[in-house]
């Protein structure tokens, strides 16, 4: 091996298994299958142990042998190791024995799980010599590319649908990135980006850098297993846009059990979507292996991908693990956001409302048994999607600064709630 490749072996086609060099490329020339990073697991098994991981800093890079960078990571070195919260009050409300919330609403630095995939994609882009980075985004990815590129001194072009939430737009502009609003749906943004990526020598994190980018999502699954005390959860509920995160959490469970880092116990992975954009869950519920593309119409804009790149593989993972797909209406999304906030003090964005709403449905349907244990993946922060809940979460009770007015107000409240 002339060049240092870390623990990576090659890029490998998911369909035919042909191998390619570890460059900025993402599709197989023979069958257009997606390329995936292949690792030298024999070597990894010799060096990666629980003790070694536990001795490292609390970031996603404590699992670095299983992440696709050749040398030391240079971008997003502080990302990850978000809290896994034991959610007893939410468990009681949903009627399940044990519930955990993996809280990437507080991921560093841009408050979504996208910081994981971006730190990997940009670290690898720097290794491959790129100076300009780019992405096609439903919002959170744009925020994370803009912020992490700024911190790394890289040029950034981020492409978003023009009608995104103000919080997502401002959170991209503030870092000085070139933010391009496209008059169209995400799928049109993505198509344009594929054309641009073919013409300019830029690292598009989720186009030509996608094999590396996608691997970053595994870190959420590695952390879940470690934080549960080195075990695989029985049930994991994951919201889906392209479906990539769901497939990579599955891969993280496979890798840790294959390497002997956790015991091999059975697991089920369930996929969550919004009713207004449910190509994957619709196919799952109909028992189909392929999805039908849709035109999205939902408040869960971060999940609004009508032609999900990894939809086929997400369906496969649900089928193989015995998981289910389910979707929720916009009102159920808001209800999910409020339920999580009121029971656990965690304010999630619309995607989190989807995850909570779907978990509630699956438990009520008996697809997640009441005497089991489940992990809900909360992937983004509610402060970025205030538009979705404004006007749906009550209002302040306004008075003049007078004790008399305050006591008049209190007289309307339940006496048992007013302790003296
Ligand atoms: C991007 C995103 C997802 C899903 O990502 P995929 O890997 O494309 O399925 C989930 N939640 C939030 C908040 C996101 O921004
Ligand atoms: Zn192939």
CSV table of C-alpha atoms and ligand atoms in Angstrom, one decimal:
chain,number,residue,atom,x,y,z
A,1,UNK,CA,0.0,0.0,0.0
A,2,UNK,CA,1.7,3.2,-1.2
A,3,UNK,CA,-0.7,5.6,0.4
A,4,UNK,CA,-2.0,5.7,3.9
A,5,UNK,CA,-5.6,4.7,3.9
A,6,UNK,CA,-6.2,4.2,7.6
A,7,UNK,CA,-8.4,1.2,8.2
A,8,UNK,CA,-10.2,1.6,4.9
A,9,UNK,CA,-9.7,-0.9,2.1
A,10,UNK,CA,-11.6,0.5,-0.9
A,11,UNK,CA,-14.9,1.8,-2.1
A,12,UNK,CA,-17.1,-1.1,-2.9
A,13,UNK,CA,-20.3,-1.3,-5.0
A,14,UNK,CA,-23.3,-2.4,-2.9
A,15,UNK,CA,-24.8,-4.2,-5.8
A,16,UNK,CA,-22.0,-6.1,-7.7
A,17,UNK,CA,-19.1,-5.8,-5.1
A,18,UNK,CA,-16.6,-4.2,-7.6
A,19,UNK,CA,-14.0,-2.2,-5.8
A,20,UNK,CA,-12.8,1.3,-6.5
A,21,UNK,CA,-10.0,3.6,-5.2
A,22,UNK,CA,-10.8,5.7,-2.1
A,23,UNK,CA,-11.5,8.9,-4.2
A,24,UNK,CA,-14.4,11.4,-4.4
A,25,UNK,CA,-16.7,9.1,-6.3
A,26,UNK,CA,-20.1,7.5,-5.4
A,27,UNK,CA,-21.5,5.3,-8.1
A,28,UNK,CA,-20.5,2.0,-9.8
A,29,UNK,CA,-19.6,2.5,-13.5
A,30,UNK,CA,-21.1,-0.9,-14.3
A,31,UNK,CA,-24.6,-0.9,-12.7
A,32,UNK,CA,-24.8,2.6,-11.1
A,33,UNK,CA,-25.0,0.9,-7.7
A,34,UNK,CA,-24.0,3.1,-4.7
A,35,UNK,CA,-20.5,2.8,-3.4
A,36,UNK,CA,-19.8,2.1,0.2
A,37,UNK,CA,-16.5,2.2,2.3
A,38,UNK,CA,-15.0,-1.3,2.9
A,39,UNK,CA,-12.8,-1.7,6.0
A,40,UNK,CA,-10.1,-4.1,7.1
A,41,UNK,CA,-12.1,-5.6,10.0
A,42,UNK,CA,-9.3,-8.1,10.8
A,43,UNK,CA,-6.9,-5.3,11.6
A,44,UNK,CA,-9.6,-3.3,13.4
A,45,UNK,CA,-10.5,-6.3,15.6
A,46,UNK,CA,-6.9,-6.4,16.8
A,47,UNK,CA,-6.8,-2.7,17.9
A,48,UNK,CA,-10.3,-1.6,18.8
A,49,UNK,CA,-11.5,-2.7,22.3
A,50,UNK,CA,-14.0,-1.3,24.8
A,51,UNK,CA,-11.1,-0.2,27.1
A,52,UNK,CA,-9.4,1.7,24.2
A,53,UNK,CA,-12.7,3.4,23.3
A,54,UNK,CA,-13.4,4.3,26.9
A,55,UNK,CA,-10.0,5.9,27.4
A,56,UNK,CA,-10.6,8.4,24.5
A,57,UNK,CA,-12.3,11.8,24.6
A,58,UNK,CA,-16.1,11.9,24.6
A,59,UNK,CA,-16.6,12.6,20.9
A,60,UNK,CA,-17.7,10.6,17.9
A,61,UNK,CA,-14.1,10.1,17.0
A,62,UNK,CA,-13.6,7.6,19.8
A,63,UNK,CA,-14.7,5.0,17.2
A,64,UNK,CA,-12.3,6.4,14.6
A,65,UNK,CA,-11.1,3.1,13.3
A,66,UNK,CA,-14.7,2.5,12.0
A,67,UNK,CA,-14.9,6.0,10.4
A,68,UNK,CA,-13.6,6.7,6.9
A,69,UNK,CA,-10.6,9.0,7.4
A,70,UNK,CA,-7.0,7.9,6.7
A,71,UNK,CA,-5.3,10.1,9.3
A,72,UNK,CA,-6.3,12.3,12.2
A,73,UNK,CA,-9.7,14.1,11.7
A,74,UNK,CA,-9.2,17.8,11.0
A,75,UNK,CA,-12.8,19.0,10.9
A,76,UNK,CA,-15.4,18.6,13.6
A,77,UNK,CA,-13.1,17.0,16.2
A,78,UNK,CA,-15.5,17.9,19.0
A,79,UNK,CA,-18.7,16.5,17.4
A,80,UNK,CA,-20.8,13.8,19.0
A,81,UNK,CA,-21.2,11.9,22.2
A,82,UNK,CA,-24.6,13.5,22.8
A,83,UNK,CA,-26.7,12.4,25.9
A,84,UNK,CA,-28.7,9.2,25.9
A,85,UNK,CA,-31.5,10.1,28.2
A,86,UNK,CA,-33.5,7.6,30.2
A,87,UNK,CA,-37.0,8.8,29.4
A,88,UNK,CA,-39.2,7.4,32.2
A,89,UNK,CA,-41.9,10.1,32.1
A,90,UNK,CA,-42.3,9.7,28.3
A,91,UNK,CA,-42.2,5.9,28.7
A,92,UNK,CA,-45.2,6.1,31.1
A,93,UNK,CA,-47.1,8.3,28.6
A,94,UNK,CA,-46.4,5.9,25.7
A,95,UNK,CA,-47.0,2.8,27.8
A,96,UNK,CA,-43.7,1.1,27.4
A,97,UNK,CA,-41.4,-0.5,30.1
A,98,UNK,CA,-38.2,1.2,29.1
A,99,UNK,CA,-37.5,4.1,26.9
A,100,UNK,CA,-34.3,6.1,25.9
A,101,UNK,CA,-33.9,9.3,23.9
A,102,UNK,CA,-30.7,9.7,22.0
A,103,UNK,CA,-30.6,13.5,22.0
A,104,UNK,CA,-28.8,14.9,18.9
A,105,UNK,CA,-30.8,18.1,19.3
A,106,UNK,CA,-27.8,19.2,21.3
A,107,UNK,CA,-25.1,18.0,18.9
A,108,UNK,CA,-22.1,20.3,18.5
A,109,UNK,CA,-21.9,22.7,16.7
A,110,UNK,CA,-25.2,23.2,14.8
A,111,UNK,CA,-27.7,21.2,16.9
A,112,UNK,CA,-28.5,18.2,14.6
A,113,UNK,CA,-27.1,14.8,13.8
A,114,UNK,CA,-25.8,16.3,10.5
A,115,UNK,CA,-22.7,17.5,12.3
A,116,UNK,CA,-21.7,13.8,12.5
A,117,UNK,CA,-21.8,13.2,8.7
A,118,UNK,CA,-20.3,16.6,7.9
A,119,UNK,CA,-17.3,16.2,10.2
A,120,UNK,CA,-16.5,13.0,8.4
A,121,UNK,CA,-17.1,14.3,4.9
A,122,UNK,CA,-15.1,17.5,5.4
A,123,UNK,CA,-12.2,15.7,7.2
A,124,UNK,CA,-12.0,13.3,4.2
A,125,UNK,CA,-12.4,16.3,1.7
A,126,UNK,CA,-9.4,17.9,3.3
A,127,UNK,CA,-7.4,14.7,3.0
A,128,UNK,CA,-8.4,14.5,-0.7
A,129,UNK,CA,-7.2,18.1,-1.3
A,130,UNK,CA,-10.5,19.9,-1.8
A,131,UNK,CA,-10.7,23.7,-1.1
A,132,UNK,CA,-14.5,24.1,-1.8
A,133,UNK,CA,-17.2,22.1,-0.2
A,134,UNK,CA,-20.9,22.0,-1.1
A,135,UNK,CA,-24.2,20.2,-0.4
A,136,UNK,CA,-27.8,19.7,-1.4
A,137,UNK,CA,-29.7,20.1,1.8
A,138,UNK,CA,-33.2,20.1,3.4
A,139,UNK,CA,-31.8,22.5,6.0
A,140,UNK,CA,-29.7,20.9,8.7
A,141,UNK,CA,-27.0,19.8,6.4
A,142,UNK,CA,-26.6,23.3,5.0
A,143,UNK,CA,-26.3,24.6,8.6
A,144,UNK,CA,-23.6,22.1,9.4
A,145,UNK,CA,-21.6,22.4,6.2
A,146,UNK,CA,-21.7,26.2,6.5
A,147,UNK,CA,-20.5,26.2,10.1
A,148,UNK,CA,-17.9,23.4,9.9
A,149,UNK,CA,-16.5,24.9,6.6
A,150,UNK,CA,-16.2,28.3,8.3
A,151,UNK,CA,-14.2,26.7,11.2
A,152,UNK,CA,-12.0,24.8,8.8
A,153,UNK,CA,-11.4,27.8,6.5
A,154,UNK,CA,-13.0,26.1,3.5
A,155,UNK,CA,-15.2,27.8,0.9
A,156,UNK,CA,-18.8,26.6,1.1
A,157,UNK,CA,-21.7,26.5,-1.4
A,158,UNK,CA,-24.9,25.2,0.1
A,159,UNK,CA,-28.0,24.6,-2.0
A,160,UNK,CA,-31.5,24.5,-0.3
A,161,UNK,CA,-35.1,24.6,-1.4
A,162,UNK,CA,-36.1,28.3,-1.3
A,163,UNK,CA,-39.1,27.8,1.1
A,164,UNK,CA,-37.2,26.5,4.2
A,165,UNK,CA,-37.9,27.7,7.7
A,166,UNK,CA,-36.3,31.0,8.6
A,167,UNK,CA,-34.2,29.4,11.4
A,168,UNK,CA,-32.6,27.0,8.9
A,169,UNK,CA,-31.8,29.8,6.4
A,170,UNK,CA,-30.3,32.2,9.0
A,171,UNK,CA,-28.3,29.3,10.4
A,172,UNK,CA,-26.6,28.9,7.1
A,173,UNK,CA,-26.2,32.5,6.2
A,174,UNK,CA,-24.6,33.6,9.5
A,175,UNK,CA,-21.4,31.6,8.8
A,176,UNK,CA,-20.7,33.5,5.5
A,177,UNK,CA,-21.4,30.5,3.3
A,178,UNK,CA,-22.8,31.0,-0.3
A,179,UNK,CA,-26.4,30.0,0.3
A,180,UNK,CA,-28.3,29.2,-3.0
A,181,UNK,CA,-32.1,29.1,-2.7
A,182,UNK,CA,-33.6,26.9,-5.4
A,183,UNK,CA,-37.2,27.5,-6.5
A,184,UNK,CA,-38.1,23.8,-6.3
A,185,UNK,CA,-38.3,20.7,-4.1
A,186,UNK,CA,-35.3,19.0,-2.6
A,187,UNK,CA,-35.2,16.4,-5.4
A,188,UNK,CA,-34.7,19.2,-7.9
A,189,UNK,CA,-32.0,20.8,-5.7
A,190,UNK,CA,-30.3,17.4,-5.6
A,191,UNK,CA,-30.5,16.9,-9.4
A,192,UNK,CA,-28.9,20.3,-10.0
A,193,UNK,CA,-26.2,19.6,-7.5
A,194,UNK,CA,-25.3,16.3,-9.3
A,195,UNK,CA,-24.9,18.3,-12.5
A,196,UNK,CA,-22.7,20.9,-10.7
A,197,UNK,CA,-20.6,18.2,-9.1
A,198,UNK,CA,-19.9,16.8,-12.5
A,199,UNK,CA,-18.6,20.1,-13.7
A,200,UNK,CA,-16.7,21.7,-10.8
A,201,UNK,CA,-14.0,20.1,-8.6
A,202,UNK,CA,-15.9,20.6,-5.4
A,203,UNK,CA,-16.5,18.2,-2.6
A,204,UNK,CA,-20.3,17.8,-2.5
A,205,UNK,CA,-20.7,16.1,0.9
A,206,UNK,CA,-23.8,14.1,-0.1
A,207,UNK,CA,-23.1,13.6,-3.8
A,208,UNK,CA,-19.5,12.7,-4.8
A,209,UNK,CA,-18.4,12.4,-1.1
A,210,UNK,CA,-21.5,10.4,-0.1
A,211,UNK,CA,-19.8,7.1,0.7
A,212,UNK,CA,-17.7,8.8,3.4
A,213,UNK,CA,-20.4,11.2,4.5
A,214,UNK,CA,-23.0,8.4,5.1
A,215,UNK,CA,-20.6,6.5,7.4
A,216,UNK,CA,-20.6,9.4,9.9
A,217,UNK,CA,-24.1,8.4,10.9
A,218,UNK,CA,-22.8,5.1,12.3
A,219,UNK,CA,-21.4,7.1,15.2
A,220,UNK,CA,-24.9,7.7,16.5
A,221,UNK,CA,-25.4,4.0,16.7
A,222,UNK,CA,-22.0,3.3,18.3
A,223,UNK,CA,-22.8,5.8,21.0
A,224,UNK,CA,-26.2,4.3,21.7
A,225,UNK,CA,-24.6,0.9,22.3
A,226,UNK,CA,-21.9,2.2,24.5
A,227,UNK,CA,-24.2,4.4,26.5
A,228,UNK,CA,-26.6,1.5,27.1
A,229,UNK,CA,-23.7,-0.3,28.8
A,230,UNK,CA,-22.3,-2.0,25.6
A,231,UNK,CA,-25.5,-3.6,24.3
A,232,UNK,CA,-27.8,-3.4,21.3
A,233,UNK,CA,-31.3,-2.0,22.0
A,234,UNK,CA,-34.3,-4.3,21.2
A,235,UNK,CA,-36.0,-1.5,19.3
A,236,UNK,CA,-34.7,1.6,17.6
A,237,UNK,CA,-37.0,4.2,16.0
A,238,UNK,CA,-35.3,6.4,13.4
A,239,UNK,CA,-36.8,9.2,11.3
A,240,UNK,CA,-36.0,9.0,7.6
A,241,UNK,CA,-35.3,11.5,4.8
A,242,UNK,CA,-33.1,9.7,2.4
A,243,UNK,CA,-33.1,6.7,4.7
A,244,UNK,CA,-29.3,6.7,5.2
A,245,UNK,CA,-29.3,7.2,8.9
A,246,UNK,CA,-31.5,4.2,9.5
A,247,UNK,CA,-29.3,1.9,7.4
A,248,UNK,CA,-26.1,3.2,9.2
A,249,UNK,CA,-27.5,2.7,12.7
A,250,UNK,CA,-28.1,-0.9,11.6
A,251,UNK,CA,-24.6,-1.2,10.3
A,252,UNK,CA,-23.2,0.1,13.6
A,253,UNK,CA,-25.0,-2.7,15.4
A,254,UNK,CA,-23.6,-5.2,12.9
A,255,UNK,CA,-20.1,-3.9,13.2
A,256,UNK,CA,-19.9,-3.8,17.0
A,257,UNK,CA,-21.4,-7.3,17.2
A,258,UNK,CA,-19.1,-8.7,14.5
A,259,UNK,CA,-16.1,-7.2,16.2
A,260,UNK,CA,-17.2,-8.7,19.6
A,261,UNK,CA,-17.5,-5.2,21.2
A,262,UNK,CA,-21.1,-6.0,22.1
A,263,UNK,CA,-23.0,-9.4,22.4
A,264,UNK,CA,-25.0,-10.3,19.3
A,265,UNK,CA,-28.6,-9.9,20.5
A,266,UNK,CA,-31.6,-9.5,18.1
A,267,UNK,CA,-32.7,-5.9,17.2
A,268,UNK,CA,-35.5,-4.3,15.3
A,269,UNK,CA,-35.1,-1.0,13.5
A,270,UNK,CA,-38.3,1.0,12.7
A,271,UNK,CA,-38.6,3.8,10.2
A,272,UNK,CA,-40.6,7.0,10.7
A,273,UNK,CA,-41.8,9.5,8.2
A,274,UNK,CA,-44.3,12.4,7.8
A,275,UNK,CA,-47.6,11.5,6.2
A,276,UNK,CA,-47.0,14.4,3.7
A,277,UNK,CA,-43.8,12.7,2.5
A,278,UNK,CA,-43.9,8.9,3.2
A,279,UNK,CA,-42.4,7.1,0.1
A,280,UNK,CA,-40.5,4.7,2.4
A,281,UNK,CA,-43.1,3.9,5.1
A,282,UNK,CA,-45.9,3.7,2.5
A,283,UNK,CA,-43.9,1.0,0.6
A,284,UNK,CA,-43.1,-0.8,3.9
A,285,UNK,CA,-46.7,-0.9,5.0
A,286,UNK,CA,-47.7,-2.2,1.5
A,287,UNK,CA,-45.1,-5.0,1.8
A,288,UNK,CA,-43.2,-3.6,-1.2
A,289,UNK,CA,-39.4,-3.7,-1.8
A,290,UNK,CA,-39.5,-0.5,-3.9
A,291,UNK,CA,-40.9,3.0,-3.1
A,292,UNK,CA,-42.9,5.3,-5.4
A,293,UNK,CA,-41.5,8.8,-5.6
A,294,UNK,CA,-43.7,11.6,-4.1
A,295,UNK,CA,-44.0,15.4,-4.1
A,296,UNK,CA,-43.6,16.4,-0.5
A,297,UNK,CA,-46.1,18.5,1.5
A,298,UNK,CA,-45.3,18.4,5.2
A,299,UNK,CA,-44.1,20.7,8.1
A,300,UNK,CA,-41.3,18.2,8.6
A,301,UNK,CA,-39.2,19.9,5.9
A,302,UNK,CA,-35.9,18.3,7.0
A,303,UNK,CA,-37.4,14.9,6.1
A,304,UNK,CA,-39.1,16.1,2.8
A,305,UNK,CA,-37.3,14.0,0.3
A,306,UNK,CA,-39.7,12.5,-2.3
A,307,UNK,CA,-37.1,10.3,-4.0
A,308,UNK,CA,-35.0,8.9,-1.1
A,309,UNK,CA,-31.5,7.8,-2.2
A,310,UNK,CA,-31.3,5.0,0.4
A,311,UNK,CA,-35.0,4.2,0.5
A,312,UNK,CA,-34.5,0.7,-1.1
A,313,UNK,CA,-31.9,-0.2,1.5
A,314,UNK,CA,-33.9,1.2,4.4
A,315,UNK,CA,-36.8,-1.0,3.4
A,316,UNK,CA,-34.4,-4.0,3.3
A,317,UNK,CA,-33.1,-3.2,6.9
A,318,UNK,CA,-36.7,-3.0,8.3
A,319,UNK,CA,-37.5,-6.3,6.6
A,320,UNK,CA,-34.4,-8.1,7.7
A,321,UNK,CA,-34.7,-6.9,11.3
A,322,UNK,CA,-38.5,-7.3,11.6
A,323,UNK,CA,-38.9,-3.6,12.0
A,324,UNK,CA,-41.9,-1.5,10.8
A,325,UNK,CA,-42.5,1.7,9.1
A,326,UNK,CA,-45.2,4.2,10.1
A,327,UNK,CA,-46.0,7.9,9.5
A,328,UNK,CA,-47.9,10.7,11.2
A,329,UNK,CA,-49.9,13.8,10.2
A,330,UNK,CA,-48.7,17.4,10.7
A,331,UNK,CA,-50.9,17.6,13.9
A,332,UNK,CA,-49.4,14.4,15.2
A,333,UNK,CA,-45.9,15.8,14.6
A,334,UNK,CA,-46.7,18.9,16.7
A,335,UNK,CA,-48.3,16.6,19.4
A,336,UNK,CA,-45.1,14.6,19.4
A,337,UNK,CA,-42.9,17.7,19.8
A,338,UNK,CA,-45.0,18.8,22.7
A,339,UNK,CA,-45.1,15.4,24.4
A,340,UNK,CA,-41.3,15.1,24.3
A,341,UNK,CA,-40.9,18.7,25.6
A,342,UNK,CA,-43.5,18.3,28.4
A,343,UNK,CA,-42.3,14.9,29.6
A,344,UNK,CA,-38.5,15.1,29.2
A,345,UNK,CA,-37.7,18.8,28.8
A,346,UNK,CA,-36.3,18.2,25.3
A,347,UNK,CA,-37.3,20.6,22.5
A,348,UNK,CA,-37.0,18.7,19.2
A,349,UNK,CA,-37.6,19.9,15.7
A,350,UNK,CA,-40.3,18.6,13.4
A,351,UNK,CA,-38.3,15.4,12.6
A,352,UNK,CA,-38.3,14.6,16.4
A,353,UNK,CA,-42.0,15.0,16.5
A,354,UNK,CA,-42.2,12.4,13.7
A,355,UNK,CA,-40.1,10.0,15.7
A,356,UNK,CA,-42.1,10.4,18.9
A,357,UNK,CA,-45.4,10.3,17.0
A,358,UNK,CA,-44.5,7.1,15.2
A,359,UNK,CA,-43.1,5.4,18.4
A,360,UNK,CA,-46.5,6.2,20.0
A,361,UNK,CA,-48.3,4.6,17.1
A,362,UNK,CA,-46.1,1.5,17.0
A,363,UNK,CA,-46.5,0.9,20.7
A,364,UNK,CA,-50.3,1.3,20.5
A,365,UNK,CA,-50.3,-1.2,17.6
A,366,UNK,CA,-48.3,-3.7,19.5
A,367,UNK,CA,-45.5,-3.6,16.9
A,368,UNK,CA,-43.2,-2.4,19.7
A,369,UNK,CA,-44.2,-4.6,22.7
A,370,UNK,CA,-45.1,-2.8,25.9
A,371,UNK,CA,-42.7,-4.9,28.0
A,372,UNK,CA,-39.7,-4.1,25.8
A,373,UNK,CA,-37.0,-1.4,25.6
A,374,UNK,CA,-36.7,1.2,22.9
A,375,UNK,CA,-34.4,4.0,21.8
A,376,UNK,CA,-35.8,7.0,20.0
A,377,UNK,CA,-33.4,8.9,17.8
A,378,UNK,CA,-34.0,12.7,18.1
A,379,UNK,CA,-32.1,14.3,15.3
A,380,UNK,CA,-32.6,18.0,15.4
A,381,UNK,CA,-33.4,21.1,17.6
A,382,UNK,CA,-36.8,22.7,17.9
A,383,UNK,CA,-35.3,26.3,18.0
A,384,UNK,CA,-34.7,25.9,14.3
A,385,UNK,CA,-38.3,25.1,13.4
A,386,UNK,CA,-40.3,27.5,15.6
A,387,UNK,CA,-42.6,28.3,12.6
A,388,UNK,CA,-44.0,24.8,12.8
A,389,UNK,CA,-45.2,25.1,16.4
A,390,UNK,CA,-45.9,28.9,16.8
A,391,UNK,CA,-49.5,29.3,17.6
A,392,UNK,CA,-49.9,25.7,18.7
A,393,UNK,CA,-48.2,25.7,22.1
A,394,UNK,CA,-50.4,28.2,24.1
A,395,UNK,CA,-49.6,31.8,24.8
A,396,UNK,CA,-48.0,33.8,27.7
A,397,UNK,CA,-50.5,35.0,30.3
A,398,UNK,CA,-49.8,38.8,30.4
A,399,UNK,CA,-50.5,41.0,33.4
A,400,UNK,CA,-49.3,44.4,34.7
A,401,UNK,CA,-46.5,44.2,37.3
A,402,UNK,CA,-48.9,44.0,40.3
A,403,UNK,CA,-49.3,41.4,43.0
A,404,UNK,CA,-53.1,41.8,42.9
A,405,UNK,CA,-53.2,41.0,39.2
A,406,UNK,CA,-51.0,38.0,39.7
A,407,UNK,CA,-53.2,36.7,42.5
A,408,UNK,CA,-56.3,37.2,40.3
A,409,UNK,CA,-54.6,35.1,37.7
A,410,UNK,CA,-53.7,32.4,40.2
A,411,UNK,CA,-57.3,32.1,41.3
A,412,UNK,CA,-58.0,30.5,37.9
A,413,UNK,CA,-55.4,27.8,38.5
A,414,UNK,CA,-56.0,24.4,40.2
A,415,UNK,CA,-55.5,24.9,44.0
A,416,UNK,CA,-53.5,21.7,44.4
A,417,UNK,CA,-50.9,23.0,41.9
A,418,UNK,CA,-50.2,26.1,43.9
A,419,UNK,CA,-48.1,25.1,46.9
A,420,UNK,CA,-47.6,27.7,49.5
B,1,LIG,C1,-31.3,14.8,7.4
B,1,LIG,C2,-32.1,14.5,8.6
B,1,LIG,C3,-32.6,13.3,8.9
B,1,LIG,C4,-32.6,12.1,8.1
B,1,LIG,O1,-31.5,11.9,7.3
B,1,LIG,P1,-31.3,10.7,6.3
B,1,LIG,O2,-30.0,10.0,6.7
B,1,LIG,O3,-31.2,11.3,4.9
B,1,LIG,O4,-32.5,9.7,6.3
B,1,LIG,C5,-33.3,13.1,10.1
B,1,LIG,N1,-33.5,14.2,11.0
B,1,LIG,C6,-33.1,15.4,10.7
B,1,LIG,C7,-33.4,16.5,11.7
B,1,LIG,C8,-32.3,15.6,9.5
B,1,LIG,O5,-31.9,16.9,9.3
B,2,LIG,ZN1,-21.7,-2.3,-9.3
